[in-house]
Amino acid sequence: MFKTAGKMTVSRAASLRMCGDYYYEYTECDSRGSRWRVAIPHEPGACTGLPEPVRGTECTFSCKAGEFLEMSAQECTQCAAGSYSLGSGIRFDQWDAMPAGFSSLATLLENGPHGEDRLTCNSSSWVPQGNYLESNRDECTVSLIYAVHLKKQGSVSFEYQYPDNNLLFEFFIQNDQCQEMDQSADTKWLKLTNHGEWATHTVNLKSGTNILYWRTGGVLMGSKVVKPVLLKNVQIEGVAYTSECFPCKSGSFSRVPGSSTCEPCPRDTYSNHGASSCTPCNSTEGSGACKKRPPCSKKDYFQIHTACDHEGKTQVIYKWIEPKICLEGVTGAETLPPGGEREPCPPCNPGFYNNDTAICSPCPPGTYSDGMKPCQQCPAGTEPTLGYEYKWWNILPSNMKTSCFNVGNSKCDSMNGWEVAGDHIQSGAGSSDNDYLILNIHVPGFKLPTSVSSHSATEFGRITFEFETSCVADCELYFMMDVNRKSTMVVESWGRTKTRQTYTHIMTKNASVSYTWAFQRTNQPSDTRQYVNDVARIYSISVSNAVDGVSSGCRVCALSTQPSSSTCVPCPPGHYIDALTSQCSECPRNTYLVPHAAPSADACKPCGPGSRSDKDHSLCYSDCHFTHTDGNATLTFDFSLLGSVGTLMNGPSFTSKGTKYFHQFNISLCGGQLAVCTDNVTDLSVSDAQREKGEGPSAVKTFICQSTIIPASGRGFHTALSSQSINLADTFLGATVDDNLDGIRVTPEMFLLSVFWLLRSLEVTSSCQSGRSAVVTLRCNPEKSTKGDLSVPSQCPAGTCNGCTFNFLWESSGACPTCTERDYHQIEGVCKGGHQDLLYVWTEPKLCMGGVALPEKKTLPCEGMEFWVRLGAGVGAFTAVLLVSLTCYFWKKNKRLEYKYSRLVMSANKECEMPVADSCAVMEGENEGDMEDEVVYTKPSLLGKLKAIASKVGVHSINVLLKEENLTVL
């Protein structure tokens, strides 16, 4: 049995193939700090003929920089010429292809709102571009991943460009259990960089397995072209050894063995991959190939104005663009044009003077100049203005700098950044079309004029510049600012050709700030100057209230109340300067003080309807109370029940790639608390408490603001993202029931019969030249809660149909008018036991809140129903007896008349003789009873009785008839 097994083993070993190429690796270190060297075949599968495992070097063993561990001998060996080594580190600086160990993984996005498939992210990845890696430009979340095993604590460092906050960029580390390492927000979320500038980021690593993630993802792209994140020079320290040296990249070399770095090839030389020397060639510095230099053309030089000489003259001269890549003296080559005629220098800029020299000098403190006259003192009752006002460009001002940044890290001469040109400054040529041409001005702080220095200022200064662009490519001009050197943010940008126009930005905090203009001819990778004629021109730049500024004029100030005093004093908040007395006067009630207004009572502007000013007269706001009179009826509203700030999360919406996002609107209804919108994409290190207070560098604090919210789910990020915070309204115009106020119209079909809150933002944007406006419609709805619900018009689901006018509907029972006596009525109860209840109920539907309360139930004495029934029965019985008595009386009277009439008729029938009747009445002495006994007559019928009673014939009428008949008989 054992013999059979041995034969099978020998037979199986004989059938295995011989191992070909193989390499050595160390096993994991054991508890004693030792390890084994084993051979691993390059081709997977079982094979034979591999060297036996041998004991390896100690785990703490490492090689010096410039050396590598030769695994066969297990000894440190110097790197050959043309290569380099970091010893215990590795570096990745060549990106012609994705280096081994790196991978790019795109995160699939969720489906659309109805489950339909969206565009996939299969084509989204990090792309090698030779000298750097370029991230995706779309909304997909793409991760660049690299895993490294460290034998000791180390670090990772890399250089990056992150110019566009429309992309998210984070760097984090996981261990081999896919658990994220503890990192602060400062090391995880990378800060924005100036356009074209490379920043370095370093993070410490722990020993063991470290999985590095560089993750990017678009926020909301729309139609905007997004700047990608660029990554290069990734260096990791802490590996125990490197088993091979890294060849020098093209354009660099290492001439001696044991090099730890490679040097760039000098100008007019080039080198290929892994070179130990550079080859002569007419090329630029650091060239990786020998490119034939073309003949010089007009695109290879530029013009500048020389500085003013001692005679006050200047001239135009021409210079070659550096680095010079063209050849002179060959067929078809252009030569530098000769310099122009010497011309008088332009005047000095305001605040400077020329003291018969070639240099413009700033006026001494306390004096001013318009640039053409000598400096002079301000008259009494005035003070110098501070700031900069540059409108002549003979030389670059001392507080401004120009530079040029090349995306591919090629050399870019700073002289090619921006060039002065007399009445304007313009973008230079750069070294290639996708260079960033940078112009920068630094303001260390702001100083308000003396008369307003004590105000609770909402404006500390402003920068205004006039510019134009002329392009045939997809050029773009960026205006950016960096407050307190924390993070650069893009304030505004303009693409392609723009006519000459003016832009103003207001500084709302007193801080050190750097303003930057960056011009790029094209966003596409380029190493040529094809669009050198695409240019941006800036004609003037002015900065007000700069603390280190000069004075170009004087402004009126308030004087001390002491007699014969000419000292300027600060005015209290909400006070203007009376032009007649030069004293501080408080603005009238419910007016606000207009900044930069001329000293007069007209500087105080009245607040709009339904609004009031704050105690400093700096702004107008609503105190949540509104009164409207219509005829004899007065409606009073108290909107404080709605709360000071309302929030509307509108959506969700989906982009073409499937990204879910919401628009969040924060609305400050009353002036006690302003709405705050934050941007945590560019600065996640700001705490939540700071964001709520609006203390972040990207926070917007105003009446109405908007943020774009991307939920954490579906994007791979660990927190919801808030970005693109904008100010929709910072001025309260008033509350009204009319459909028009200060040029803002309310669309009738949107919201009917409500109170309108009208607001405006004076910030001018490229799409809203008159600023933005907003209408908040407050509608009474008793079925809603007091807090109510916010919504937007159905035809404008984003809150706006044109991007400039926003409409909101706030339905709430708290928006109903306060209750008055007109809103309830009285109900009388049934009288029981001599008492009656009076009740008060609201008139339905109830369209009021608060105000007067319903009166309490009242009980009043009353006469019961039984009394009136008894009284009615008694009166009825008396009336019936009276009628019966009267009927009997008249019936007897009628019978007497019938009797007498019968006697007359009987007397007339006796022999035609008729006794003379003295009277038809009863004779004196006659007995009525006797007469009745003697008369015989026929009983009248019932109908006759009724007719007799109803005939209404009087006694006197019958007497007359009887007398007439007696006369006839006689």
PDB file of C-alpha atoms in Angstrom, residues 92 167 220 245 312 411 419 429 466 472 523 660 686 754 862 874 917 926 949 954:
ATOM      1  CA  PHE A  92       4.737  57.106  -8.671  1.00  0.00           C
ATOM      2  CA  LEU A 167     -16.643  68.078  -7.806  1.00  0.00           C
ATOM      3  CA  LEU A 220     -24.656  68.578 -10.025  1.00  0.00           C
ATOM      4  CA  CYS A 245      14.554  50.587  -8.793  1.00  0.00           C
ATOM      5  CA  GLY A 312       8.198 110.807 -18.585  1.00  0.00           C
ATOM      6  CA  LYS A 411       7.426  75.554 -17.362  1.00  0.00           C
ATOM      7  CA  GLU A 419       0.636  92.170 -19.419  1.00  0.00           C
ATOM      8  CA  ALA A 429       0.392  84.171 -24.049  1.00  0.00           C
ATOM      9  CA  GLU A 466     -14.468  96.540 -15.729  1.00  0.00           C
ATOM     10  CA  VAL A 472     -12.919  81.687 -30.415  1.00  0.00           C
ATOM     11  CA  ASN A 523     -10.257  73.404 -20.798  1.00  0.00           C
ATOM     12  CA  LYS A 660     -30.734  62.102  -6.492  1.00  0.00           C
ATOM     13  CA  VAL A 686     -16.523  73.248  10.026  1.00  0.00           C
ATOM     14  CA  SER A 754     -53.258  86.123   0.362  1.00  0.00           C
ATOM     15  CA  CYS A 862     -87.404  85.015  31.074  1.00  0.00           C
ATOM     16  CA  GLY A 874    -108.475  83.834  29.193  1.00  0.00           C
ATOM     17  CA  ALA A 917    -149.694 105.007  14.198  1.00  0.00           C
ATOM     18  CA  GLU A 926    -147.066  98.969  26.976  1.00  0.00           C
ATOM     19  CA  ILE A 949    -126.967  88.318  11.744  1.00  0.00           C
ATOM     20  CA  GLY A 954    -128.692  99.006  11.765  1.00  0.00           C
TER      21      GLY A 954
END
